[in-house]
mmCIF file of N, CA and C in Angstrom:
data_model
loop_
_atom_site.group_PDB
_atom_site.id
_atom_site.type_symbol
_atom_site.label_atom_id
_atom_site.label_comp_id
_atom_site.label_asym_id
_atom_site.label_seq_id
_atom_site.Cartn_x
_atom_site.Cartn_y
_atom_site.Cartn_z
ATOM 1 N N UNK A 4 -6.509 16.532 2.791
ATOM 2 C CA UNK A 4 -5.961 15.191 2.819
ATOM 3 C C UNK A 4 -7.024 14.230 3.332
ATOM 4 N N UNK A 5 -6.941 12.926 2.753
ATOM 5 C CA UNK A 5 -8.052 12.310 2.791
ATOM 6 C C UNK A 5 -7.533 11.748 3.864
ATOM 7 N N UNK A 6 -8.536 11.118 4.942
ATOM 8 C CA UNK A 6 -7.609 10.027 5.950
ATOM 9 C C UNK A 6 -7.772 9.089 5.472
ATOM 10 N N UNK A 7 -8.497 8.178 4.751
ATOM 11 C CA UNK A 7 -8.653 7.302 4.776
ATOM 12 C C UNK A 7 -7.427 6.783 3.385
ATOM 13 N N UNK A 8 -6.813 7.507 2.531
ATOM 14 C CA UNK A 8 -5.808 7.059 1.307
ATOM 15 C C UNK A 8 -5.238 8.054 1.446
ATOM 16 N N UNK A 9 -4.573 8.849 2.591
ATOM 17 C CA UNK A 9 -3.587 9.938 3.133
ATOM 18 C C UNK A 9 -3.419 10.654 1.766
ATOM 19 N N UNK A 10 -4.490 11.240 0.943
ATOM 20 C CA UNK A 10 -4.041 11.924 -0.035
ATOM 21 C C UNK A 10 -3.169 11.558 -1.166
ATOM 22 N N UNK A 11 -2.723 12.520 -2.098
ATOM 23 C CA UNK A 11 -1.788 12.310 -3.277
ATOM 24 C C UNK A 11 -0.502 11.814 -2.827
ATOM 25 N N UNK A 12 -0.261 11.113 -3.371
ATOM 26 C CA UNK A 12 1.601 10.650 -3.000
ATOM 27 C C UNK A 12 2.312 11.682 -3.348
ATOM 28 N N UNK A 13 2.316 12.208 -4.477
ATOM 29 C CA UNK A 13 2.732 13.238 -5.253
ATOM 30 C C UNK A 13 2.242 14.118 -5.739
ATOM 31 N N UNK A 14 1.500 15.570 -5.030
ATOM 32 C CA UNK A 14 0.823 16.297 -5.445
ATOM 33 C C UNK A 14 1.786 16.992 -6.132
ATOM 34 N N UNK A 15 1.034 17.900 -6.921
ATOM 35 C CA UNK A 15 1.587 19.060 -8.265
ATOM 36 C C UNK A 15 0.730 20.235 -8.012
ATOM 37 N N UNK A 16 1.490 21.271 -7.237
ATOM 38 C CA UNK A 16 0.530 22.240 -7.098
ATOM 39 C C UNK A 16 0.241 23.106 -8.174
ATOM 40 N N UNK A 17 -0.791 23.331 -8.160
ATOM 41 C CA UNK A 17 -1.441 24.139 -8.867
ATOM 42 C C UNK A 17 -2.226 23.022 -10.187
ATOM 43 N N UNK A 18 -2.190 21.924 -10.299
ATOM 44 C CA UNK A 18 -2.175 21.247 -11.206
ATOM 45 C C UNK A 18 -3.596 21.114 -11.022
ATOM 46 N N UNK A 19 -4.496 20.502 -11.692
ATOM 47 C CA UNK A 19 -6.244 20.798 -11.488
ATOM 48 C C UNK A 19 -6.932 19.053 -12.307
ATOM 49 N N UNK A 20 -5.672 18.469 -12.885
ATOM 50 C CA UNK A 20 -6.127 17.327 -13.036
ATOM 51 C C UNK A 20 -6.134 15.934 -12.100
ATOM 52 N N UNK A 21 -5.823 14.909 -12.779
ATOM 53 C CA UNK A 21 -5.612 13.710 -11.801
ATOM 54 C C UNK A 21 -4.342 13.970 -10.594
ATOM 55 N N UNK A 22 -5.033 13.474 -9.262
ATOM 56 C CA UNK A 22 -4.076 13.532 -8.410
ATOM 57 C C UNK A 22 -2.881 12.493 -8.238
ATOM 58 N N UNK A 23 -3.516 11.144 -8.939
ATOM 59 C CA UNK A 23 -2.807 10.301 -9.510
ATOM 60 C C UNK A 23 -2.689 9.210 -8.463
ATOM 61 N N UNK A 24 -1.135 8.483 -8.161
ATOM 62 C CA UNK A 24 -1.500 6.972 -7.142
ATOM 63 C C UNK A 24 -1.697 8.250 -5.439
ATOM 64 N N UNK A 25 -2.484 7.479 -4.553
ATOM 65 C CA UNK A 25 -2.701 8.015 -3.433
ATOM 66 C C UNK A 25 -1.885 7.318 -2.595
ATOM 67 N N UNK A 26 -1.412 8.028 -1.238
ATOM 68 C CA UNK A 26 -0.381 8.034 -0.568
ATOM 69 C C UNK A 26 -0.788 6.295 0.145
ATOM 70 N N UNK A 27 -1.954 6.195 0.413
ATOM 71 C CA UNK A 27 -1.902 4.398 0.575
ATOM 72 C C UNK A 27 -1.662 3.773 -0.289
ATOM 73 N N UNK A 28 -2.111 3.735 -1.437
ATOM 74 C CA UNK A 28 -1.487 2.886 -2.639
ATOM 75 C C UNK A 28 -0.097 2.990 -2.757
ATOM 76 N N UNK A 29 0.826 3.845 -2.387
ATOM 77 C CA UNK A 29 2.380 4.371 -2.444
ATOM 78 C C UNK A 29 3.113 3.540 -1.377
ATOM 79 N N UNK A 30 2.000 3.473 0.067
ATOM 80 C CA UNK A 30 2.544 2.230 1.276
ATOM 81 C C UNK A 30 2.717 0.967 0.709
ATOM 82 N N UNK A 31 1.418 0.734 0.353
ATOM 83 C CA UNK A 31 0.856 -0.576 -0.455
ATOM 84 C C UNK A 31 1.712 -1.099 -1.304
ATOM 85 N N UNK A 32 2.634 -0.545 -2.012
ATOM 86 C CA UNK A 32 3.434 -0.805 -3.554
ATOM 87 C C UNK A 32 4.224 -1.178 -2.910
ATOM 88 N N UNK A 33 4.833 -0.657 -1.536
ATOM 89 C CA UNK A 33 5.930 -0.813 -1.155
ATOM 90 C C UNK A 33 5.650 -1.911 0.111
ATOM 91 N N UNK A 34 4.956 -2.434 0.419
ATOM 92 C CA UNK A 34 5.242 -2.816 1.163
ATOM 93 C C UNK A 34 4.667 -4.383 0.627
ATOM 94 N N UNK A 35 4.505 -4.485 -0.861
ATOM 95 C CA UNK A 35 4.208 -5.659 -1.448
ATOM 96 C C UNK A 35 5.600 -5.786 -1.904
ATOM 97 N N UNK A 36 6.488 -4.945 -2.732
ATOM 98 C CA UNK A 36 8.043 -4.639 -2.813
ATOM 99 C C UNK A 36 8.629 -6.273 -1.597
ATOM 100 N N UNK A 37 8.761 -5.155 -0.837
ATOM 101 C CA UNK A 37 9.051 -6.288 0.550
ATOM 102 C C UNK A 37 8.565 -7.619 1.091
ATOM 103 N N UNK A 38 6.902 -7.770 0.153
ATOM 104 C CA UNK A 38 6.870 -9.286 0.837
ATOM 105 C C UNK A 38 7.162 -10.117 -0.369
ATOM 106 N N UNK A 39 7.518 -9.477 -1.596
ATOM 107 C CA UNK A 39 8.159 -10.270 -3.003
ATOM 108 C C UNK A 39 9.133 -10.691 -2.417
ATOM 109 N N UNK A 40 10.088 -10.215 -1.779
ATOM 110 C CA UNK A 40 11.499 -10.457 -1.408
ATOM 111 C C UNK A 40 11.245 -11.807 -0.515
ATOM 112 N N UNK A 41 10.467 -11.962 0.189
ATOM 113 C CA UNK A 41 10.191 -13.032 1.228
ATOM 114 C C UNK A 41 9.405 -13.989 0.174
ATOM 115 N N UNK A 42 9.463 -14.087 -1.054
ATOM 116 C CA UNK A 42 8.064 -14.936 -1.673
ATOM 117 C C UNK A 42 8.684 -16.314 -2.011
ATOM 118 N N UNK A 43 9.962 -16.577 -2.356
ATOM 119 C CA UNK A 43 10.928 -17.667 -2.543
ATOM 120 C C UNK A 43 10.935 -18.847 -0.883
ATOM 121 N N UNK A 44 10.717 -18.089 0.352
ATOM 122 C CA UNK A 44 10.712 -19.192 1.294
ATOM 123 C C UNK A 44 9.310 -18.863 1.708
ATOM 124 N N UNK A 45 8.384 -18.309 1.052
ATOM 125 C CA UNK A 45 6.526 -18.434 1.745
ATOM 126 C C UNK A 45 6.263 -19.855 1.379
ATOM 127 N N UNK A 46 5.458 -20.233 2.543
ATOM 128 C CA UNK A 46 4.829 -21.473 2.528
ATOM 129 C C UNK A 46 3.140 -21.078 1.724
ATOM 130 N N UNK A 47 2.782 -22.684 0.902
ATOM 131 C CA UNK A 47 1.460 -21.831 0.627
ATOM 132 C C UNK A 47 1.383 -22.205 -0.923
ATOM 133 N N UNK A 48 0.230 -22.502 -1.800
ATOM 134 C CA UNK A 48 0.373 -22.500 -3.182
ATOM 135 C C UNK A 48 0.290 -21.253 -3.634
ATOM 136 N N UNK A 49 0.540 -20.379 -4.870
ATOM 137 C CA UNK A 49 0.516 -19.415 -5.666
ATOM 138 C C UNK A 49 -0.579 -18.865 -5.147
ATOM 139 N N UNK A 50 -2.005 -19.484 -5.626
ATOM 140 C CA UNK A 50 -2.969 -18.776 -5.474
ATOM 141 C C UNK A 50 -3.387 -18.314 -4.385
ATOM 142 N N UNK A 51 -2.646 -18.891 -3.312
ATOM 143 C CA UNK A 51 -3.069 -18.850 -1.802
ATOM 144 C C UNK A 51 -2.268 -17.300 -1.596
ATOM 145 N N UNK A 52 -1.415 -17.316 -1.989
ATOM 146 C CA UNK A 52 -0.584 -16.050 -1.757
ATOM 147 C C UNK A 52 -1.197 -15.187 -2.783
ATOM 148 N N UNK A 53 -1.864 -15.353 -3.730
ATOM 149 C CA UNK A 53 -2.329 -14.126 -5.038
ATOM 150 C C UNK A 53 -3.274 -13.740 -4.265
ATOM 151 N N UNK A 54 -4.215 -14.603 -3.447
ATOM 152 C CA UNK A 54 -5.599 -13.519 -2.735
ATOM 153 C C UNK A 54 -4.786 -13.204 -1.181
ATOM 154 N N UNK A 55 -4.230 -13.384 -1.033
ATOM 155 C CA UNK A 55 -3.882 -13.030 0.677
ATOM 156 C C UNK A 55 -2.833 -11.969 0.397
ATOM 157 N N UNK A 56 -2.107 -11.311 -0.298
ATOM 158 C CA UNK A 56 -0.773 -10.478 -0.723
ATOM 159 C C UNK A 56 -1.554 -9.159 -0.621
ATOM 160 N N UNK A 57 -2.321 -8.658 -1.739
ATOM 161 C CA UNK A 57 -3.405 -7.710 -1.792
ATOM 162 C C UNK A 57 -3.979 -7.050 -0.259
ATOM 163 N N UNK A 58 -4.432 -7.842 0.148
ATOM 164 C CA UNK A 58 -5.039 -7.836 1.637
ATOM 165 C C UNK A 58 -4.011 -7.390 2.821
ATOM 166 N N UNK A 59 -2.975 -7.866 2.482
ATOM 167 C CA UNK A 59 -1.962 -7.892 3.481
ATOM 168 C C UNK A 59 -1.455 -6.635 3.239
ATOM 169 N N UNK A 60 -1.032 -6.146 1.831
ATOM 170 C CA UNK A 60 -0.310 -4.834 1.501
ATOM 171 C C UNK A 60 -1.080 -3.916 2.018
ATOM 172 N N UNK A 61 -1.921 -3.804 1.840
ATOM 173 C CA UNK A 61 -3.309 -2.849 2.443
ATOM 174 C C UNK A 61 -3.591 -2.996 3.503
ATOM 175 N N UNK A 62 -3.548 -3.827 4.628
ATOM 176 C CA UNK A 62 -3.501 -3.178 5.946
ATOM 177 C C UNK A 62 -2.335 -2.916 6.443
ATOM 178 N N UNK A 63 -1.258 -3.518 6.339
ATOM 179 C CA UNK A 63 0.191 -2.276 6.476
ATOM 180 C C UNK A 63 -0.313 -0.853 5.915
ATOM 181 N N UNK A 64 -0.308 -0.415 4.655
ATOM 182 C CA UNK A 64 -0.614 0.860 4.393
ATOM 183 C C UNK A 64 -1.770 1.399 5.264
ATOM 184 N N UNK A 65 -2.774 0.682 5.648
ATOM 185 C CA UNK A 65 -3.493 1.709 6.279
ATOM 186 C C UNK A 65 -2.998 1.290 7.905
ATOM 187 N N UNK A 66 -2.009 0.771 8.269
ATOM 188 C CA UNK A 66 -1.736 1.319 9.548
ATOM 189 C C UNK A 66 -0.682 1.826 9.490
ATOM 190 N N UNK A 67 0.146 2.003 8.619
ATOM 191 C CA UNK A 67 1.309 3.331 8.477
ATOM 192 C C UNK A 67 0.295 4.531 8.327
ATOM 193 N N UNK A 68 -0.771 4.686 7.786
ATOM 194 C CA UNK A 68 -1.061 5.744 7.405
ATOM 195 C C UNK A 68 -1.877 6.308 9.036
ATOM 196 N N UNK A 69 -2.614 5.320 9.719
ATOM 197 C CA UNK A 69 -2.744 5.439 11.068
ATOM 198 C C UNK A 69 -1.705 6.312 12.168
ATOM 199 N N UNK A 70 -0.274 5.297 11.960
ATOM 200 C CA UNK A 70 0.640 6.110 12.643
ATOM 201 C C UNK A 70 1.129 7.193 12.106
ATOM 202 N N UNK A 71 1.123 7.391 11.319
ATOM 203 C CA UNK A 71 1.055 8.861 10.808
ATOM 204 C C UNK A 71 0.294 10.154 11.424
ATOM 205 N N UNK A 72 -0.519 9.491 11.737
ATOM 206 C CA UNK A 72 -1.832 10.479 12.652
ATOM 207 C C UNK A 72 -1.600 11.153 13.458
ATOM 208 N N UNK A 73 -0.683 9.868 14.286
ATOM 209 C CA UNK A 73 -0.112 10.541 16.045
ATOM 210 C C UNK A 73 0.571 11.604 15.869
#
């Protein structure tokens, strides 16, 4: 398991090809999921939120994947 993209979201054992989305990208999906829901009262133009969303999903995932550690 990688630390840094906690591995396959969904490994397939025995399987020898693509491991496919990695377990940070799996935080990441989801935890952009959740700031869609908040995107109707964000302050901010579009684009301001198109480069800052990305950024944001990704350090949630890598500090879930942090607390995971403990």
């Amino acid at each position: 398991m990688s630390k840094e993209t906690g591995g396959p979201a969904f490994p397939t054992p025995g399987d020898k090809g693509s491991d496919g989305m990695t377990l940070r990208d799996y935080f990441a999906a989801h935890a952009l999921s959740g700031l869609m829901t908040s995107y109707a009262t964000a302050k901010g133009t579009h684009e301001e939120l198109e480069k800052a969303t990305p950024a944001i999903c990704y350090a949630m995932a890598d500090a879930m994947l942090k607390e995971r550690e403990k």
